[in-house]
CSV table of C-alpha atoms and ligand atoms in Angstrom, one decimal:
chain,number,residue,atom,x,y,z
E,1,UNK,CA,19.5,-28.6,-41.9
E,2,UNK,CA,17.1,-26.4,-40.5
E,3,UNK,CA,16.1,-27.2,-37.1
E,4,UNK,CA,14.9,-25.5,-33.6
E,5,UNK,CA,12.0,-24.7,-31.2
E,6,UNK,CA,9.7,-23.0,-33.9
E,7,UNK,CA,11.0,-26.0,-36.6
E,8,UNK,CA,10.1,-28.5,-34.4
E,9,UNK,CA,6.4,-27.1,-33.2
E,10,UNK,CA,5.7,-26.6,-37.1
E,11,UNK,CA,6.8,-30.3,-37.9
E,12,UNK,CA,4.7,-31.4,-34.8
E,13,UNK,CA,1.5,-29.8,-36.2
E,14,UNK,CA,1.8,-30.0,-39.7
E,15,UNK,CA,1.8,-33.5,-39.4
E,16,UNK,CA,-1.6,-33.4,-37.5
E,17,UNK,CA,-2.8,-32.0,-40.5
E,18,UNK,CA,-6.0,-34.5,-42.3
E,19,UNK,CA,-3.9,-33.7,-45.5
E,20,UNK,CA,-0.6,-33.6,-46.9
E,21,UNK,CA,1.3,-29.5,-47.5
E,22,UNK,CA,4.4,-29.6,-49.2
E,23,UNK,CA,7.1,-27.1,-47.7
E,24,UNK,CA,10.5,-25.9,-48.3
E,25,UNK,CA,12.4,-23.6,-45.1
E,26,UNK,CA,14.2,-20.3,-46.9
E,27,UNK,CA,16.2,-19.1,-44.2
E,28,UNK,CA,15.7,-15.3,-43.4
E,29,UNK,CA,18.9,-13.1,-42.3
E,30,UNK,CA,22.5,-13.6,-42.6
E,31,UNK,CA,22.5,-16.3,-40.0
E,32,UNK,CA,24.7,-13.6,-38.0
E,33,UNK,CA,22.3,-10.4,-37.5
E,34,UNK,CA,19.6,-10.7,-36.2
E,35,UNK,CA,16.9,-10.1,-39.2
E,36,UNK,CA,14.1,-7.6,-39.0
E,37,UNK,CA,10.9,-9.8,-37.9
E,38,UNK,CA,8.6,-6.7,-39.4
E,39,UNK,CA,10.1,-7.2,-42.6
E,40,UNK,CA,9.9,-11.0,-42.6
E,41,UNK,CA,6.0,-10.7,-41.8
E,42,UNK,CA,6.2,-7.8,-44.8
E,43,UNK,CA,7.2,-10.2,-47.1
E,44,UNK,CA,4.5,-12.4,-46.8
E,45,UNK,CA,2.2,-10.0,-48.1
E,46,UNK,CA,4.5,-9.7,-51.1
E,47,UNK,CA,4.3,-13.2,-51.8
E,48,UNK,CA,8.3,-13.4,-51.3
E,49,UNK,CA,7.3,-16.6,-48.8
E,50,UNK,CA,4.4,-18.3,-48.0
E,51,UNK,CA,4.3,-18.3,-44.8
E,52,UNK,CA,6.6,-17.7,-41.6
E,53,UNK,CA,7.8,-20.1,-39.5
E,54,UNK,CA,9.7,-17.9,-36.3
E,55,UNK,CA,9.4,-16.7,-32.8
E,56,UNK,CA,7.0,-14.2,-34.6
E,57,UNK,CA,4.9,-12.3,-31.7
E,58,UNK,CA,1.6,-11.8,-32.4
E,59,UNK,CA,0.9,-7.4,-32.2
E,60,UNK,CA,-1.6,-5.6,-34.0
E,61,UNK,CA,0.4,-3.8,-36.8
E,62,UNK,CA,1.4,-7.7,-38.0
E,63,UNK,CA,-2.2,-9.0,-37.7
E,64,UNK,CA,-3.6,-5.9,-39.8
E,65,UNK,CA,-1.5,-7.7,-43.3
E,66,UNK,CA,-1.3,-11.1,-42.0
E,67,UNK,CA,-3.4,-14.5,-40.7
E,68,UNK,CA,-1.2,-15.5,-37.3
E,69,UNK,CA,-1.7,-18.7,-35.6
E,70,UNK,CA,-2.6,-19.6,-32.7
E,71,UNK,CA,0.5,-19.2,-30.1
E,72,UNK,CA,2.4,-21.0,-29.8
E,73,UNK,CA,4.3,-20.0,-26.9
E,74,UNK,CA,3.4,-17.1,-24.4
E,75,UNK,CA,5.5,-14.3,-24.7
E,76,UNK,CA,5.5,-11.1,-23.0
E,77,UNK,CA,7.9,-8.0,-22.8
E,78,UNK,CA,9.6,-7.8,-19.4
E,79,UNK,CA,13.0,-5.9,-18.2
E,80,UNK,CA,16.1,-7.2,-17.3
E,81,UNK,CA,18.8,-5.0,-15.5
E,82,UNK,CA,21.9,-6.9,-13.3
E,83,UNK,CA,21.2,-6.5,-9.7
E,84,UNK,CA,23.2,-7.0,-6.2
E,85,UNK,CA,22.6,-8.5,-3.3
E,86,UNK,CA,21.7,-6.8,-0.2
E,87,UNK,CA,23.7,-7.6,2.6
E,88,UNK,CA,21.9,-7.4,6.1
E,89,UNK,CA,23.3,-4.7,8.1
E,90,UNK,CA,22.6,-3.5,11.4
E,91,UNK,CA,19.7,-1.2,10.2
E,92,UNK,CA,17.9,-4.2,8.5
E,93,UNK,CA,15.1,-4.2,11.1
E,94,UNK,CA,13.9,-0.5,9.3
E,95,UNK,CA,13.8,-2.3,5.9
E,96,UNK,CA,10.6,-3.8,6.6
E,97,UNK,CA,8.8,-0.2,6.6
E,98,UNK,CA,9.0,1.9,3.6
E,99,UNK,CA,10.1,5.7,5.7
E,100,UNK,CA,6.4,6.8,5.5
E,101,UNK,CA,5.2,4.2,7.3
E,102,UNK,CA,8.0,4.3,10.1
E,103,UNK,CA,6.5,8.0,10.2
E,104,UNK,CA,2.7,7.6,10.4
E,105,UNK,CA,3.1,4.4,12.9
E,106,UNK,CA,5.0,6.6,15.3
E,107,UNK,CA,2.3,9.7,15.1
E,108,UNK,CA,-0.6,7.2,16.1
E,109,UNK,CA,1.6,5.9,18.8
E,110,UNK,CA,1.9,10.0,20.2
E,111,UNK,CA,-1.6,10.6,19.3
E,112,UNK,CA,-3.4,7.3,21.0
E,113,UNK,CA,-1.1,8.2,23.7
E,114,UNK,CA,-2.4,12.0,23.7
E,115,UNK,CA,-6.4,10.8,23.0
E,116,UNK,CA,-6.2,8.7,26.1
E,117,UNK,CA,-4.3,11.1,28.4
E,118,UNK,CA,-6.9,13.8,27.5
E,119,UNK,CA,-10.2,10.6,27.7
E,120,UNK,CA,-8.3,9.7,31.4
E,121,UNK,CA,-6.7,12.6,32.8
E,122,UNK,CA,-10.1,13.9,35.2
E,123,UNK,CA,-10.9,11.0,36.3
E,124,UNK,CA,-7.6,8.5,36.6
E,125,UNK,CA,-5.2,9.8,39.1
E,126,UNK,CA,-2.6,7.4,36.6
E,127,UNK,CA,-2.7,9.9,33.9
E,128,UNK,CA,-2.6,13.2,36.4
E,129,UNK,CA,0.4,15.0,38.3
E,130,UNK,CA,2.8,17.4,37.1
E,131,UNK,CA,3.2,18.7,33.6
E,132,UNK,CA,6.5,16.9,33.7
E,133,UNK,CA,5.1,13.6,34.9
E,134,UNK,CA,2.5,13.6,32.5
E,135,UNK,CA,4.4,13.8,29.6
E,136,UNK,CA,6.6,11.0,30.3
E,137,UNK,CA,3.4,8.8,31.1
E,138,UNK,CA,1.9,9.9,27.8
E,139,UNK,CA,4.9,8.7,25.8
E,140,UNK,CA,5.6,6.0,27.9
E,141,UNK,CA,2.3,4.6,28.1
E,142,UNK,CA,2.1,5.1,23.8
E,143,UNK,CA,4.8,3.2,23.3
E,144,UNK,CA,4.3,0.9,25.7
E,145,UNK,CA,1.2,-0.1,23.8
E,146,UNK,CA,4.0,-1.5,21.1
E,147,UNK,CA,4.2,-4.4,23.4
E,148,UNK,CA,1.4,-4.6,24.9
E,149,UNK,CA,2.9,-3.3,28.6
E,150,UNK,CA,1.5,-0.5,29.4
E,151,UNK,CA,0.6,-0.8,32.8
E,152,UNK,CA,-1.7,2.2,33.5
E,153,UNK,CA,-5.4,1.4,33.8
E,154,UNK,CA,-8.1,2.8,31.4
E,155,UNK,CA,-10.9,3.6,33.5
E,156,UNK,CA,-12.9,5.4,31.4
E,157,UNK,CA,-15.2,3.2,28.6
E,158,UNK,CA,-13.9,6.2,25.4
E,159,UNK,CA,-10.9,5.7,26.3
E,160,UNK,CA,-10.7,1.9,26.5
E,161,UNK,CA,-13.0,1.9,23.3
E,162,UNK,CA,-9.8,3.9,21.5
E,163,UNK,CA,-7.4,1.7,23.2
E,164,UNK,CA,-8.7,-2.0,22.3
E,165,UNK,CA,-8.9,-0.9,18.6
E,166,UNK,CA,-5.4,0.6,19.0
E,167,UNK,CA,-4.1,-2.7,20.2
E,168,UNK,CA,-5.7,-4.7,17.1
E,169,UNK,CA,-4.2,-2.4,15.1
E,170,UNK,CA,-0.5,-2.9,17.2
E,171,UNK,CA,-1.1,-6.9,16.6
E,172,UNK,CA,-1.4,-6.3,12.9
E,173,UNK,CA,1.4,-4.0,12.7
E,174,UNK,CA,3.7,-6.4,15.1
E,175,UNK,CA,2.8,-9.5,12.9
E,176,UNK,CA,3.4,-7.7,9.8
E,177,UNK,CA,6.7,-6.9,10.8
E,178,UNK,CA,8.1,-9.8,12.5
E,179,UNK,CA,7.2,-12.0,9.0
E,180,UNK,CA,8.7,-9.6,6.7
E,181,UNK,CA,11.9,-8.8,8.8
E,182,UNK,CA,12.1,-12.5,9.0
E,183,UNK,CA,12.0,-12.4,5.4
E,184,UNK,CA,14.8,-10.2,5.0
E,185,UNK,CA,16.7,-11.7,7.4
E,186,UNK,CA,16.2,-15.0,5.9
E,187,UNK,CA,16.0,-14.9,2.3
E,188,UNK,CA,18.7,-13.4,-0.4
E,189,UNK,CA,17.6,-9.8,-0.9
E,190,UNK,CA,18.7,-8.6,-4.4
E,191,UNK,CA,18.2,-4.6,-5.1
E,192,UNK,CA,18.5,-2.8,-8.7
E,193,UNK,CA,17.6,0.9,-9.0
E,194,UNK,CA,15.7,-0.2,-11.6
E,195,UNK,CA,12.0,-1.0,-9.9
E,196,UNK,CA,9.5,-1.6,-13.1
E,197,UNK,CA,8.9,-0.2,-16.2
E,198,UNK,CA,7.9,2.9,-14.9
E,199,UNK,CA,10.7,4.1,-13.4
E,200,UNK,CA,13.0,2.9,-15.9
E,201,UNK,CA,11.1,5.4,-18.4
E,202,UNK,CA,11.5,8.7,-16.0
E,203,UNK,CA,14.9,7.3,-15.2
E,204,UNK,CA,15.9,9.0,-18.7
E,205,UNK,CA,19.0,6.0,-18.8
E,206,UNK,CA,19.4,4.0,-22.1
E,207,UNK,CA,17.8,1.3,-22.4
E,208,UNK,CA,18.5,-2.0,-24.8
E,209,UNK,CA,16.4,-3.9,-26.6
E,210,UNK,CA,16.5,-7.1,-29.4
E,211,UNK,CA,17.8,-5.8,-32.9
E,212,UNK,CA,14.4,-6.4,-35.3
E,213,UNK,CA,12.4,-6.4,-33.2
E,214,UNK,CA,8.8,-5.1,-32.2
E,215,UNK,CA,10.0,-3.5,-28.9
E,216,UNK,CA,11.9,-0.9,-30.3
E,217,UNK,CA,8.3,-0.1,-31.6
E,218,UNK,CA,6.3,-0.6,-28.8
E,219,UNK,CA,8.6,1.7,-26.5
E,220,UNK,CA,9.0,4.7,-29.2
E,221,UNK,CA,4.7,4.5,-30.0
E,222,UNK,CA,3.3,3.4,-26.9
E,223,UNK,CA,5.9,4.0,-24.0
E,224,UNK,CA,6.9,7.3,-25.7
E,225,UNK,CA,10.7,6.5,-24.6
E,226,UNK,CA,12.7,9.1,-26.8
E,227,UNK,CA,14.3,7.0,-30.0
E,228,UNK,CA,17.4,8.7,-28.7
E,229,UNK,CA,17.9,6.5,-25.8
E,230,UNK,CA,17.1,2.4,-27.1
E,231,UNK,CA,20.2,1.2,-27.8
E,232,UNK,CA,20.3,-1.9,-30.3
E,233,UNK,CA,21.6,-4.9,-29.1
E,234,UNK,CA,22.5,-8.3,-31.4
E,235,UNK,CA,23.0,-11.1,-29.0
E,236,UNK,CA,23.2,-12.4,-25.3
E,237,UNK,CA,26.9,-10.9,-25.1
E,238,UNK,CA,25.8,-7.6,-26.3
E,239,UNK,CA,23.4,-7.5,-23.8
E,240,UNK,CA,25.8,-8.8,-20.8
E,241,UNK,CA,28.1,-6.3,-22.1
E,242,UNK,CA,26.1,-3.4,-22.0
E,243,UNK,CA,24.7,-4.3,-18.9
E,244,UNK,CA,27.6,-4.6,-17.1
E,245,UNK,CA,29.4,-2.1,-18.4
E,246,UNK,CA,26.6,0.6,-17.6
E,247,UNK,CA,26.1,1.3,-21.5
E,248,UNK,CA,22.0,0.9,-20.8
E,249,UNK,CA,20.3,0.6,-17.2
E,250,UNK,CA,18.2,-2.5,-18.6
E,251,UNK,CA,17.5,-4.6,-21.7
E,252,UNK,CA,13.6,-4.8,-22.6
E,253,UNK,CA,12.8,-7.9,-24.2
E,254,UNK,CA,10.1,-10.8,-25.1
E,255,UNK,CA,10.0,-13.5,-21.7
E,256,UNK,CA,11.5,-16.4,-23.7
E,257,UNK,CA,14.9,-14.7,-24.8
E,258,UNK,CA,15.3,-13.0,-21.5
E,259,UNK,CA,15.1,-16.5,-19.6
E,260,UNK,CA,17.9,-18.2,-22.0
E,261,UNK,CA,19.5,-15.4,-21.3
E,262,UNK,CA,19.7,-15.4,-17.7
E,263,UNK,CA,20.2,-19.3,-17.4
E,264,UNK,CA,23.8,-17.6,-18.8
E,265,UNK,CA,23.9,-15.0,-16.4
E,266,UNK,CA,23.3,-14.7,-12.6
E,267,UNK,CA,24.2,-11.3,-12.4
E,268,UNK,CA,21.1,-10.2,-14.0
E,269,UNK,CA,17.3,-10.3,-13.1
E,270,UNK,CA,14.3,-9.8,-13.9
E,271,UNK,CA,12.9,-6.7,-12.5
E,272,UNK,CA,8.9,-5.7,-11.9
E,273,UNK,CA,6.2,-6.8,-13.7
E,274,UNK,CA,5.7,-8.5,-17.2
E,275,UNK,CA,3.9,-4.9,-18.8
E,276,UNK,CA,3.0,-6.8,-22.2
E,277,UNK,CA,0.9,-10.0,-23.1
E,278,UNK,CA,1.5,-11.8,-26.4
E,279,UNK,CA,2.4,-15.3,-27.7
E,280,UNK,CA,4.4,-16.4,-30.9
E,281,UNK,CA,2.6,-17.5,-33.8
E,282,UNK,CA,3.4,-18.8,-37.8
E,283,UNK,CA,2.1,-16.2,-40.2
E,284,UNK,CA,0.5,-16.7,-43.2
E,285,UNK,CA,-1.3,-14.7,-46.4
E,286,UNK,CA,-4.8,-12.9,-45.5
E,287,UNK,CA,-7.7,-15.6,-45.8
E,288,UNK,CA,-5.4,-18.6,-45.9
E,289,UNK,CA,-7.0,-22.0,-44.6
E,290,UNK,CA,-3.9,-23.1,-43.3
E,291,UNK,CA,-3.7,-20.6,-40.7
E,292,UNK,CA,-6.9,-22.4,-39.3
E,293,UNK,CA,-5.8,-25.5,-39.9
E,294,UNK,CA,-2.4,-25.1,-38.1
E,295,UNK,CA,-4.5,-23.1,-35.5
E,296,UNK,CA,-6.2,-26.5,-34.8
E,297,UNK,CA,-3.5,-28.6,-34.7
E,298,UNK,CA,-1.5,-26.5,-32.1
E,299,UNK,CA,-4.1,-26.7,-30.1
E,300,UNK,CA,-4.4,-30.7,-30.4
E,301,UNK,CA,-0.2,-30.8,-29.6
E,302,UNK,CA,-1.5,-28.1,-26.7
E,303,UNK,CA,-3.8,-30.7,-25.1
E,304,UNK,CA,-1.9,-33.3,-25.6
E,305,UNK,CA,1.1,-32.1,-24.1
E,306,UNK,CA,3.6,-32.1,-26.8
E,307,UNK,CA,4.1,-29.0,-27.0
E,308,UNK,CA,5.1,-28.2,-23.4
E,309,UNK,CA,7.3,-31.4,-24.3
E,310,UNK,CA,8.6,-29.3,-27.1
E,311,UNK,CA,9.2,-26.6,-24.7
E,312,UNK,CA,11.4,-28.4,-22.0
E,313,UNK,CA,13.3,-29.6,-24.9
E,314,UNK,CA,14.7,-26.6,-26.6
E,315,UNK,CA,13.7,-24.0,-23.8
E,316,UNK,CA,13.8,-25.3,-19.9
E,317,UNK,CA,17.2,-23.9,-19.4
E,318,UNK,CA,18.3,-24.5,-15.8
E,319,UNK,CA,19.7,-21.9,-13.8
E,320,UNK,CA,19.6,-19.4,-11.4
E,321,UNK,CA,17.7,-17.3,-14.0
E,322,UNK,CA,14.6,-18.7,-12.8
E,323,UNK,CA,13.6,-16.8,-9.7
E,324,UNK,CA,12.3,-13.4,-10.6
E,325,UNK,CA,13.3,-11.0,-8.4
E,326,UNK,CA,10.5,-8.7,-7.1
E,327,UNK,CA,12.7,-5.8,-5.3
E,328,UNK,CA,9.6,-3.9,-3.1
E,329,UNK,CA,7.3,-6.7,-2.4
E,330,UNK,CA,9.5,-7.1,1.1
E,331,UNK,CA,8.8,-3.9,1.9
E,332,UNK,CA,5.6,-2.8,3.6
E,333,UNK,CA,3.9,-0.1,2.2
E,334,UNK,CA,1.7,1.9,3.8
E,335,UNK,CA,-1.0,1.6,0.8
E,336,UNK,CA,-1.7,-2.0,2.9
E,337,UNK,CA,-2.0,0.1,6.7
E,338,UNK,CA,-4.2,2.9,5.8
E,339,UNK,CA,-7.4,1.4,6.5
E,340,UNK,CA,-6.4,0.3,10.0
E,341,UNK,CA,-4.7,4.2,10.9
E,342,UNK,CA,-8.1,5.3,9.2
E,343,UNK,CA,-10.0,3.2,12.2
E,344,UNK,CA,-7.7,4.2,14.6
E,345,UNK,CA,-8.3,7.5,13.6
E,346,UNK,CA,-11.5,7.5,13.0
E,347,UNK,CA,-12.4,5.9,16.5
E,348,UNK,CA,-9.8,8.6,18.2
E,349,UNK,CA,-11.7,11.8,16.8
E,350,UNK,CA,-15.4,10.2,17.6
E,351,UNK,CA,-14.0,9.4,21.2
E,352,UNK,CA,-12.3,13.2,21.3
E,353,UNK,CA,-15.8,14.5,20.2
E,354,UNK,CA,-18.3,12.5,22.7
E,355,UNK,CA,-16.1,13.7,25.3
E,356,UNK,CA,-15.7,17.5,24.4
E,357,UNK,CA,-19.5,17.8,24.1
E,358,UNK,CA,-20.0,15.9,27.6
E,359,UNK,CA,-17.2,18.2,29.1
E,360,UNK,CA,-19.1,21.1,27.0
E,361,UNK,CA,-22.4,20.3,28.9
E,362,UNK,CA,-21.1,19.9,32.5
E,363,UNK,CA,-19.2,23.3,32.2
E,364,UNK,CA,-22.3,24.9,30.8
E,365,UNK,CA,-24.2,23.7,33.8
E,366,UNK,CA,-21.4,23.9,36.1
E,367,UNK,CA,-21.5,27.9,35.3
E,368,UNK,CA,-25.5,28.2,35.4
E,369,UNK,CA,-25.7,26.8,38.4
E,370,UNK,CA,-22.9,29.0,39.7
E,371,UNK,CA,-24.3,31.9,41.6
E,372,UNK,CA,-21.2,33.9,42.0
E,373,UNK,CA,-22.3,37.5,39.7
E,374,UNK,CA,-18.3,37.8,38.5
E,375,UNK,CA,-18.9,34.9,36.8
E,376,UNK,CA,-21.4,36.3,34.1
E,377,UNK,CA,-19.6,39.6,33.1
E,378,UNK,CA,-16.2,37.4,32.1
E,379,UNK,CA,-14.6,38.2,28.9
E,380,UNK,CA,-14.2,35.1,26.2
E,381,UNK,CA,-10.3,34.6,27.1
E,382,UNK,CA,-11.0,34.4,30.9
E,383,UNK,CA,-14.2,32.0,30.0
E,384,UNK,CA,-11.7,29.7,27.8
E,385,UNK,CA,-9.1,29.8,30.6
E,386,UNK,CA,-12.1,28.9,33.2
E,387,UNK,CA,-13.0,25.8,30.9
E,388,UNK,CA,-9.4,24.7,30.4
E,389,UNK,CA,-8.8,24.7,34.2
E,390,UNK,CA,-12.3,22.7,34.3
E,391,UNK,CA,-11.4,20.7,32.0
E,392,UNK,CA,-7.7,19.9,34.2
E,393,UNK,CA,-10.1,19.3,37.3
E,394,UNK,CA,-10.3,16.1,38.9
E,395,UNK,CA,-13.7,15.0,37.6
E,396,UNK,CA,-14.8,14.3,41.6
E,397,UNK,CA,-13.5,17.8,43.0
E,398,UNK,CA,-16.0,19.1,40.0
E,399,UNK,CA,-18.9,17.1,41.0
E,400,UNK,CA,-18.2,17.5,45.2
E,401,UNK,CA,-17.9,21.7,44.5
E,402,UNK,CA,-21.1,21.2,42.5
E,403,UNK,CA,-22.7,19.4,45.4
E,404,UNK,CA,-21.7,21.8,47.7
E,405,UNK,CA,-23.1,24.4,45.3
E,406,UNK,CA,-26.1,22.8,45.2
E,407,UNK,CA,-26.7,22.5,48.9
E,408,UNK,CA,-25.6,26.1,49.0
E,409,UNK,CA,-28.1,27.6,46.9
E,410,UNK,CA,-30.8,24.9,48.6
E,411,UNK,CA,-30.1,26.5,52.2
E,412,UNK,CA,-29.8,30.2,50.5
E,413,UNK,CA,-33.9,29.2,49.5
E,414,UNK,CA,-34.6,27.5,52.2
E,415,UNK,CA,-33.4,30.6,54.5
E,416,UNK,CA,-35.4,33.2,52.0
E,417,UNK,CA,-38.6,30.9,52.1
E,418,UNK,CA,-38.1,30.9,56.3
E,419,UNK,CA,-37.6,34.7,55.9
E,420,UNK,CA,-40.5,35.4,53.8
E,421,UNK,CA,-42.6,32.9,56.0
E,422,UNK,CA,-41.7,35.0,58.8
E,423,UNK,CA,-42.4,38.8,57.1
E,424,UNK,CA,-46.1,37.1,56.2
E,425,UNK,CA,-46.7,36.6,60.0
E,426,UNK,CA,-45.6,39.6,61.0
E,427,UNK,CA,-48.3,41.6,58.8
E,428,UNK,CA,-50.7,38.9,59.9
E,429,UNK,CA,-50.6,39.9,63.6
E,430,UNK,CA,-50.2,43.8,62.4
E,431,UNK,CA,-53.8,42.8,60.9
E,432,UNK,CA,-54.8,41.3,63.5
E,433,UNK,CA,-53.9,44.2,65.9
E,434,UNK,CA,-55.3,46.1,63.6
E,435,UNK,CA,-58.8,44.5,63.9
E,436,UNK,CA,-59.1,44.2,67.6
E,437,UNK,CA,-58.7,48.0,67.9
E,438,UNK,CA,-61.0,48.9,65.2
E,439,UNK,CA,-63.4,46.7,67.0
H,1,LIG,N1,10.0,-12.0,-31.5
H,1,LIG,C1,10.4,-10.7,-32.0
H,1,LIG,C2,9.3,-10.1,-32.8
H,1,LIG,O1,8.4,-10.8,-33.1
H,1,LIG,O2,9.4,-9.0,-33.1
């Protein structure tokens, strides 16, 4: 008696077949080892069998000698590795953050706290007083933005242009968090240091795969893991073994075997991504008809839903296998933040700008205006010192000293003109005397 998922699928469609093919099943392998599925397909091609009738994926080096099928069954090399639960502790609230992204949130917090204090300070007697006082209110009001507090007023319009995109980006951020702390809170976390095949390979730790078959290949020729660290393994105990005893970091193997597996065993998940995409086919000579006939009557049991019925039959293993673990997608990266920080940023340097080359122009007229002949022979250091103490000026003492400059230098003309006015009189009735005692 030969019977199981593959037997049944090729019953199912030979019988769709318009005409009648004799067969005859030759087992393959001991029945206890696990046989070589390279070899099988190998001896196809010398005519030892006739065809193959397996969970034979479908991979290039097999299609290059033989006629496949269409799958069957979608198959797909994924990793299994055993895992633990994460208990919440008190530090769960940071798990939502990856530490970068604790980081860079907490330097735009300081630096929109800074960009304001510097867009407010001259004209918002909020953001002035002591050096002391201002430093609290710069942190306080930053952080304060976190839930939306902040109780100083923006008066300026740059610096409540930076601050409404700041708080859009705060909402975000705050809604972000609250749903995936909720998540971790809420739902079973289960961590493996294995994260996905790429860290499994610069891990350097064995790693297990099915005795016979391709993915011992695939990992030494397209992985380049060193042949020195797959491990062989023969059956679902081998693998629980080594798993749990630490002999390999994972198992890599095709979809299907991994969830019969872990129907067995809840200590094990799957971790990351499926990183391959193949299905199982029947194999038959080069140019064979049948290949295309069989071909058509999968697909007819494919439509027709037989062969999902197939499926639940010999395959829909119930258990706690089912639910894929996916160990970093709780955890907010950065990579989905950027373009926000890169507004906020963005926004924060044209504000800083606008206002430097405002503050750059009143200062320049400030001085040019200024009448005061020290002011012209100062050296650069005692010029930058003049503009940083501008710059600290309360905006109105600025524009009242300019006033009063102003009216200065208006009465100084207005005094020379009357002067002048005066000196032309005085030669005119010099003339004048002049005249009469000529005449
Ligand atoms: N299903 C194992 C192999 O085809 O190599």
């Amino acid at each position: 008696m030969v019977q199981g998922y593959c037997i049944d699928v090729f019953l199912a469609a030979i019988k769709l077949l318009p005409y009648a093919v004799p067969y005859k099943f030759i087992l393959f392998g001991d029945g206890h080892k696990n046989p070589n599925y390279a070899e099988l397909v190998n001896m196809i091609t010398s005519n030892v069998f006739d065809a193959a009738v397996g969970d034979i994926a479908i991979v290039t080096n097999r299609t290059k000698i033989v006629d496949f099928t269409q799958p069957y069954a979608e198959s797909g090399l994924v990793i299994v590795a055993p895992v633990k639960k994460l208990r919440s502790n008190a530090w769960a609230f940071l798990r939502p953050f990856t530490p970068l992204m604790w980081g860079v949130t907490a330097a735009f917090f300081l630096t929109v706290g800074v960009v304001v204090w510097i867009l407010e300070h001259r004209i918002n007697d909020e953001f002035r007083g002591p050096p002391k006082k201002q430093i609290i209110t710069i942190l306080w009001f930053s952080f304060s933005t976190m839930f939306f507090s902040h109780r100083e007023n923006t008066v300026s319009t740059l610096g409540r242009l930076v601050l409404i995109i700041w708080l859009f980006v705060v909402l975000i951020i705050n809604s972000s968090y609250t749903a995936s702390l909720t998540s971790i809170l809420t739902v079973q976390q289960l961590s493996s240091p294995v994260k996905g095949i790429d860290s499994l390979i610069t891990s350097n730790e064995p790693i297990g795969y099915q005795i016979g078959s391709f993915a011992e290949n695939y990992l030494i020729e397209e992985l380049n893991v060193a042949k020195s660290r797959l491990i062989a393994l023969g059956s679902p105990e081998a693998y629980r073994t080594a798993l749990e005893k630490g002999t390999v970091a994972a198992v890599v193997d095709e979809r299907p075997y991994v969830e019969i597996f872990l129907s067995d065993y809840c200590r094990f998940q799957i971790v990351g991504q499926e990183f391959t995409k193949s299905g199982w086919g029947f194999a038959f000579p080069r140019d064979s008809p049948l290949a295309i006939d069989m071909s058509t009557a999968i697909l007819t049991l494919s439509e027709n839903g037989d062969l999902q019925k197939i499926h639940d039959k010999w395959l829909n293993k119930r258990g706690c296998g089912s639910q894929s673990s996916q160990n970093q997608s709780d955890q907010l990266q950065l990579q989905s933040f950027w373009g926000l920080f890169l507004i906020c940023g963005i926004a924060c340097l044209l504000a800083l700008i606008i206002y430097l080359c405002l503050m750059l122009r009143q200062f320049s007229q400030h001085y040019t205006d200024s009448s005061e002949p020290s002011r012209h022979g100062s050296s650069r250091s005692a010029r930058l010192q003049k503009f940083l103490s501008f710059a600290d000026e309360r905006e109105e003492i600025w524009k009242s000293e300019s006033k009063r400059k102003r009216m200065e230098m208006l009465s100084r003309a207005n005094e020379r003109e009357l002067e002048s006015m005066d000196g032309s009189k005085r030669v005119a009735d010099i003339c004048h005397e002049k005249y009469n005692v000529d005449t």
